[in-house]
mmCIF file of C-alpha atoms in Angstrom:
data_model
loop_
_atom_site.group_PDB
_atom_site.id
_atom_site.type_symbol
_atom_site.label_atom_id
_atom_site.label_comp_id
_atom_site.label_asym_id
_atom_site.label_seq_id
_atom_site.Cartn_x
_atom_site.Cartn_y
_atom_site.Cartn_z
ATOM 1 C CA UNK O 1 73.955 105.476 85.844
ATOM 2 C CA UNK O 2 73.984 101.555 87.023
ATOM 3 C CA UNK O 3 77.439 101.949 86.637
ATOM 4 C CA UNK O 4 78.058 104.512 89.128
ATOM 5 C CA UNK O 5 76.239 102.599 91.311
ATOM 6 C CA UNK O 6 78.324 99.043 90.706
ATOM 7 C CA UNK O 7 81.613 101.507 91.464
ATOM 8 C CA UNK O 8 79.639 102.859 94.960
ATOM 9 C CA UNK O 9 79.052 99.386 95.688
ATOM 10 C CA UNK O 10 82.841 98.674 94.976
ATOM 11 C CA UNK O 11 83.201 101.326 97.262
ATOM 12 C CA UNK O 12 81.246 100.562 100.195
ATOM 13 C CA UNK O 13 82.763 96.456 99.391
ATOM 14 C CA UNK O 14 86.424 98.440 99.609
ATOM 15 C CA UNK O 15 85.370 100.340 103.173
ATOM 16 C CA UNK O 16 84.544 97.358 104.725
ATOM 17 C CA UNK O 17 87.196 95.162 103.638
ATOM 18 C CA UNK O 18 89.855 98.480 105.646
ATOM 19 C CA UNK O 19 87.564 97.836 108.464
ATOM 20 C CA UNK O 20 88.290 93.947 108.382
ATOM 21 C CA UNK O 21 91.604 94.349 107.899
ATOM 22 C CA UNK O 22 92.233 96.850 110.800
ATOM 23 C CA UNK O 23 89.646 94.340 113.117
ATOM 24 C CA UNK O 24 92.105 91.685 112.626
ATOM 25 C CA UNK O 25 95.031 93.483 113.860
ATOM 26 C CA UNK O 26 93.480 94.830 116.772
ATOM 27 C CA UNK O 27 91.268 92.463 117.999
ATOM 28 C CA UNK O 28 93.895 89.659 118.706
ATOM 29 C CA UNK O 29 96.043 91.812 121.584
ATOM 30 C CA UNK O 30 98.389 90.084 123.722
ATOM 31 C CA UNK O 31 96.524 90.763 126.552
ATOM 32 C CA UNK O 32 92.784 89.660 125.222
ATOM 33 C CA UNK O 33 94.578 86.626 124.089
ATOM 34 C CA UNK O 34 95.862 86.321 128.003
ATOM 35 C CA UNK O 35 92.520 87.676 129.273
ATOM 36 C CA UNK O 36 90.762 84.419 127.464
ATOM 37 C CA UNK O 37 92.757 82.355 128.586
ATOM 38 C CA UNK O 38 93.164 82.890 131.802
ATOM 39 C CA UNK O 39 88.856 82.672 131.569
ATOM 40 C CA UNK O 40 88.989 79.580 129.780
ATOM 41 C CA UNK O 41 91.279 77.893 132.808
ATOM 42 C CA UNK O 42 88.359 79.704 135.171
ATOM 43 C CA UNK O 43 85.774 77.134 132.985
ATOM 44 C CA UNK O 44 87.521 74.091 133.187
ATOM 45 C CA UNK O 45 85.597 71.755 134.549
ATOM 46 C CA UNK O 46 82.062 73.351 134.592
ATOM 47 C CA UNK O 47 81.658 73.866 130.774
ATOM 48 C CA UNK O 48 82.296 70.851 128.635
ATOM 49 C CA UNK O 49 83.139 72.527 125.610
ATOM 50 C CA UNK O 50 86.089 74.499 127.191
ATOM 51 C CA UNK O 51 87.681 71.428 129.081
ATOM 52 C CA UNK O 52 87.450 69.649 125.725
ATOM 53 C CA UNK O 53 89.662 72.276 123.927
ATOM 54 C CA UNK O 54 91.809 73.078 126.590
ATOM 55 C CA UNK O 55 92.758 69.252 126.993
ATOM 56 C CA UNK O 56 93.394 68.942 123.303
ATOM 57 C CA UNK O 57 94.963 72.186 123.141
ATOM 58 C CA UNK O 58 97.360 71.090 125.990
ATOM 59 C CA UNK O 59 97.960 67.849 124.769
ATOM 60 C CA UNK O 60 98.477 68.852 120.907
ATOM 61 C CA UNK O 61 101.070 71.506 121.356
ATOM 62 C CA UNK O 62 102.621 70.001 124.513
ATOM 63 C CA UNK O 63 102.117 73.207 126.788
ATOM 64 C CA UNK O 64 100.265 73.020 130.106
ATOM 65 C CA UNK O 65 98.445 76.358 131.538
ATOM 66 C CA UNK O 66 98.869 79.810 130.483
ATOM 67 C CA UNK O 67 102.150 81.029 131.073
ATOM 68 C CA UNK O 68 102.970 77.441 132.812
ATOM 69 C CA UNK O 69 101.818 75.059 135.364
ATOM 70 C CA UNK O 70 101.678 77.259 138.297
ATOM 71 C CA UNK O 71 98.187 78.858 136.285
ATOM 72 C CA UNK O 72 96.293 75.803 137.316
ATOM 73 C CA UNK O 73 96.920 76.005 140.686
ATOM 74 C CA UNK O 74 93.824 78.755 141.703
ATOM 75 C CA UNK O 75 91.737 76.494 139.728
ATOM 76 C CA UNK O 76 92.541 72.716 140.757
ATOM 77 C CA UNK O 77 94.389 73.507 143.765
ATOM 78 C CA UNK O 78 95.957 70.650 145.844
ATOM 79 C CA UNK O 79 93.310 69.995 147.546
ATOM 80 C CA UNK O 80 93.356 67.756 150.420
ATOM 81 C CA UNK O 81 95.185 65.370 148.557
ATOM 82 C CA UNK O 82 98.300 63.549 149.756
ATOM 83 C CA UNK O 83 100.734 64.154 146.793
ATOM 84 C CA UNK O 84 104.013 63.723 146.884
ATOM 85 C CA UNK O 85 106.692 66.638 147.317
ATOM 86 C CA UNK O 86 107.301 68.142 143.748
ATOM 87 C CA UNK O 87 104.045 66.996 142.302
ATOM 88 C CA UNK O 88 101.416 69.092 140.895
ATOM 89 C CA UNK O 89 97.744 68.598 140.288
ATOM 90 C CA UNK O 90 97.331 69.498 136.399
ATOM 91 C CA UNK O 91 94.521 68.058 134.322
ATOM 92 C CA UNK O 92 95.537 64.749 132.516
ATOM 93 C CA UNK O 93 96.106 66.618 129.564
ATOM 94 C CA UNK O 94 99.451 68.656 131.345
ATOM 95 C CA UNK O 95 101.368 65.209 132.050
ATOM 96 C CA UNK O 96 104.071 63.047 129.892
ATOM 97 C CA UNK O 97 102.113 60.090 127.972
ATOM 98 C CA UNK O 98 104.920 57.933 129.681
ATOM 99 C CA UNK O 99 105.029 59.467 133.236
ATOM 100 C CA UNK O 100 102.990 57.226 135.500
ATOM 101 C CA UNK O 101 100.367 59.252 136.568
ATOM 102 C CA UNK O 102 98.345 58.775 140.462
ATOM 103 C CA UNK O 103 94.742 59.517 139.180
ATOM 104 C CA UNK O 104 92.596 62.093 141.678
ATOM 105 C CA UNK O 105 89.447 61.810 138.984
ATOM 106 C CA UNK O 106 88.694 61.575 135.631
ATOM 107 C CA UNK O 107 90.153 64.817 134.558
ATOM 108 C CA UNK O 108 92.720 65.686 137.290
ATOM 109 C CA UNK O 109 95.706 63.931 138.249
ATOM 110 C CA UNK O 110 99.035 64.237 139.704
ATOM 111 C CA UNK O 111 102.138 64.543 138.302
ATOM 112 C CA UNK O 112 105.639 65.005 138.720
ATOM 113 C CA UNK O 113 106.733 66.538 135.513
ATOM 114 C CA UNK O 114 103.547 68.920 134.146
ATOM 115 C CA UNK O 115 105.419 69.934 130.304
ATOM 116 C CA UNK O 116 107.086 72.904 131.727
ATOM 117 C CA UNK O 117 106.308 75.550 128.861
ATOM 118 C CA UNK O 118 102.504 77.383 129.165
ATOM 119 C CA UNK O 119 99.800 77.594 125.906
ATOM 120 C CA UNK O 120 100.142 81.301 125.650
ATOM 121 C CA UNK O 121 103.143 81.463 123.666
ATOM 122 C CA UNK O 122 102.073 79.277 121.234
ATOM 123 C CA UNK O 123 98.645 80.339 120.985
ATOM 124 C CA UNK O 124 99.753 83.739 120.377
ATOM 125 C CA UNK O 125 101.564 82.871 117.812
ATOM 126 C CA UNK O 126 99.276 81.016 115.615
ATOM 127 C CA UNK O 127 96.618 83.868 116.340
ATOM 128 C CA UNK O 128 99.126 86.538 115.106
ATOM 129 C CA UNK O 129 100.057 84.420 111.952
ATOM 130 C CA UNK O 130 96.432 84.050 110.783
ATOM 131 C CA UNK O 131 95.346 87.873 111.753
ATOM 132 C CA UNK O 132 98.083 88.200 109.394
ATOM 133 C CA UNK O 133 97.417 86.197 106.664
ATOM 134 C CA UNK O 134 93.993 87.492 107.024
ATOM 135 C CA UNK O 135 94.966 90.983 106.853
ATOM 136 C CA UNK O 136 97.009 90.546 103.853
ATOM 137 C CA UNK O 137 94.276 88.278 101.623
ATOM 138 C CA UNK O 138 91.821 91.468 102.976
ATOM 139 C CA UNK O 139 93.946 94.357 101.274
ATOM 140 C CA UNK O 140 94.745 92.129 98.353
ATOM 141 C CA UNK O 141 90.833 92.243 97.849
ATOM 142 C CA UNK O 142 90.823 95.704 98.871
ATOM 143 C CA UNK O 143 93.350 95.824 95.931
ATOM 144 C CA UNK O 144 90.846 94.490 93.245
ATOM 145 C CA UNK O 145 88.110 95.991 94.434
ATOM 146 C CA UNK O 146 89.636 99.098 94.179
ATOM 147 C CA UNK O 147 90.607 98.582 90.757
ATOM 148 C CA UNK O 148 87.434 97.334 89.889
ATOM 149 C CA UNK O 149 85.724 100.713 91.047
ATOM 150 C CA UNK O 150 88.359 102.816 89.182
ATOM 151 C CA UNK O 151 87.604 100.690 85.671
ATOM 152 C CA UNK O 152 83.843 101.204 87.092
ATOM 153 C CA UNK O 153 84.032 105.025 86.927
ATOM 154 C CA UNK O 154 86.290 105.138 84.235
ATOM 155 C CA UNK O 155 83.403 103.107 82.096
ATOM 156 C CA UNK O 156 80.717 105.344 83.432
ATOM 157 C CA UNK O 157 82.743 108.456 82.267
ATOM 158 C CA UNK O 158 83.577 106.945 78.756
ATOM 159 C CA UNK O 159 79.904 105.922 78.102
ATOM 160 C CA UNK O 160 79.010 109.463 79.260
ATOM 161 C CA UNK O 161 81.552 110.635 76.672
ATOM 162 C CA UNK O 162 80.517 108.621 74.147
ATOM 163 C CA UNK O 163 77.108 109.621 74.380
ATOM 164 C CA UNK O 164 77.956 113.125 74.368
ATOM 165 C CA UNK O 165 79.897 112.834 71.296
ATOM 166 C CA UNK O 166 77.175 110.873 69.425
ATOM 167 C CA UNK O 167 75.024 113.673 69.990
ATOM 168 C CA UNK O 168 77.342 116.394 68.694
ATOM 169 C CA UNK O 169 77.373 114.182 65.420
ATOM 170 C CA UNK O 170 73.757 113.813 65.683
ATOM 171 C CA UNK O 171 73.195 117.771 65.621
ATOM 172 C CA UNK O 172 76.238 118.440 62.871
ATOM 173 C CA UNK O 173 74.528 116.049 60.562
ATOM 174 C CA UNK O 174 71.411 117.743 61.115
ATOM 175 C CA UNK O 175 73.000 120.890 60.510
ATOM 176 C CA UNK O 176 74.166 120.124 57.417
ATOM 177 C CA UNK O 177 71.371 118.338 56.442
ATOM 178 C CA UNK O 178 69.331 121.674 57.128
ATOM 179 C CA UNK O 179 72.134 124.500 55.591
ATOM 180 C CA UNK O 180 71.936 121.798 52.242
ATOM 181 C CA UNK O 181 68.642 122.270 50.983
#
């Protein structure tokens, strides 16, 4: 009987692990990715947390904005400032280490050469790579723990079996035991 229930549990385990797996895939979307992003840029500034990220982000992988520069511009703007023709106002995190930058504030600037390619590409790449290595490790799981509940059941039905068989031997002896006297 406890061994029925282990291979439920297995089961239930195995039904949740499909429902991970199937999460994975669909939560990361193209356009959610976008959707985030393009809220995150809407944050910069006011929350500390996201300005943090978004600089590093930016600055690790070299990208500036979503799809490029241009994203920024609804959220920085030019301002009143006096820049010069092909300048943009990025954050500091946008701009070429060695490109002399004209500093507006501590987390703007201007520059003349933002890096040209945008976050999203890259982001959605390394999202897509782990929703797919987590996809994979889930039905590998899914694997075992279907296995598991199969050897589970098959244990159950064996001991059931067994037991069955035991008491057939039980009653021959009996019987013979009887019919001898």
């Amino acid at each position: 009987m406890l061994i029925n229930l282990f291979g439920l549990c297995l089961l239930l385990v195995l039904i949740l692990d499909i429902s991970l797996a199937i999460t994975a895939q669909a939560s990361f979307s193209k356009e959610k990715i976008f959707d985030t992003m393009n809220g995150a840029l809407a944050k910069y500034g006011n929350d500390h947390y996201v300005t943090q990220e978004l600089n590093h982000l930016q600055s690790e992988i070299n990208c500036c904005g979503v799809k490029n520069h241009t994203y920024w511009e609804k959220h920085l703007g030019n301002g009143n400032y006096h820049i010069e023709r092909d300048a943009k106002v990025v954050p500091n995190s946008c701009c070429h280490h060695q490109e002399t930058k004209d500093v507006r504030n501590d987390t703007h600037l201007v520059c003349q050469k933002p890096f040209e390619n945008g976050c999203f590409d890259e982001v959605h790449s390394r999202v897509s790579k782990c929703s797919t290595w987590i996809t994979i490790g889930v039905t590998i799981e899914a694997f075992f723990q279907a296995m598991g509940m199969v050897c589970a059941f098959l244990l159950a039905k064996m001991l059931r079996w067994n037991k069955s068989l035991r008491l057939v031997y039980r009653s021959n002896l009996l019987n013979e035991f009887n019919t001898s006297e």
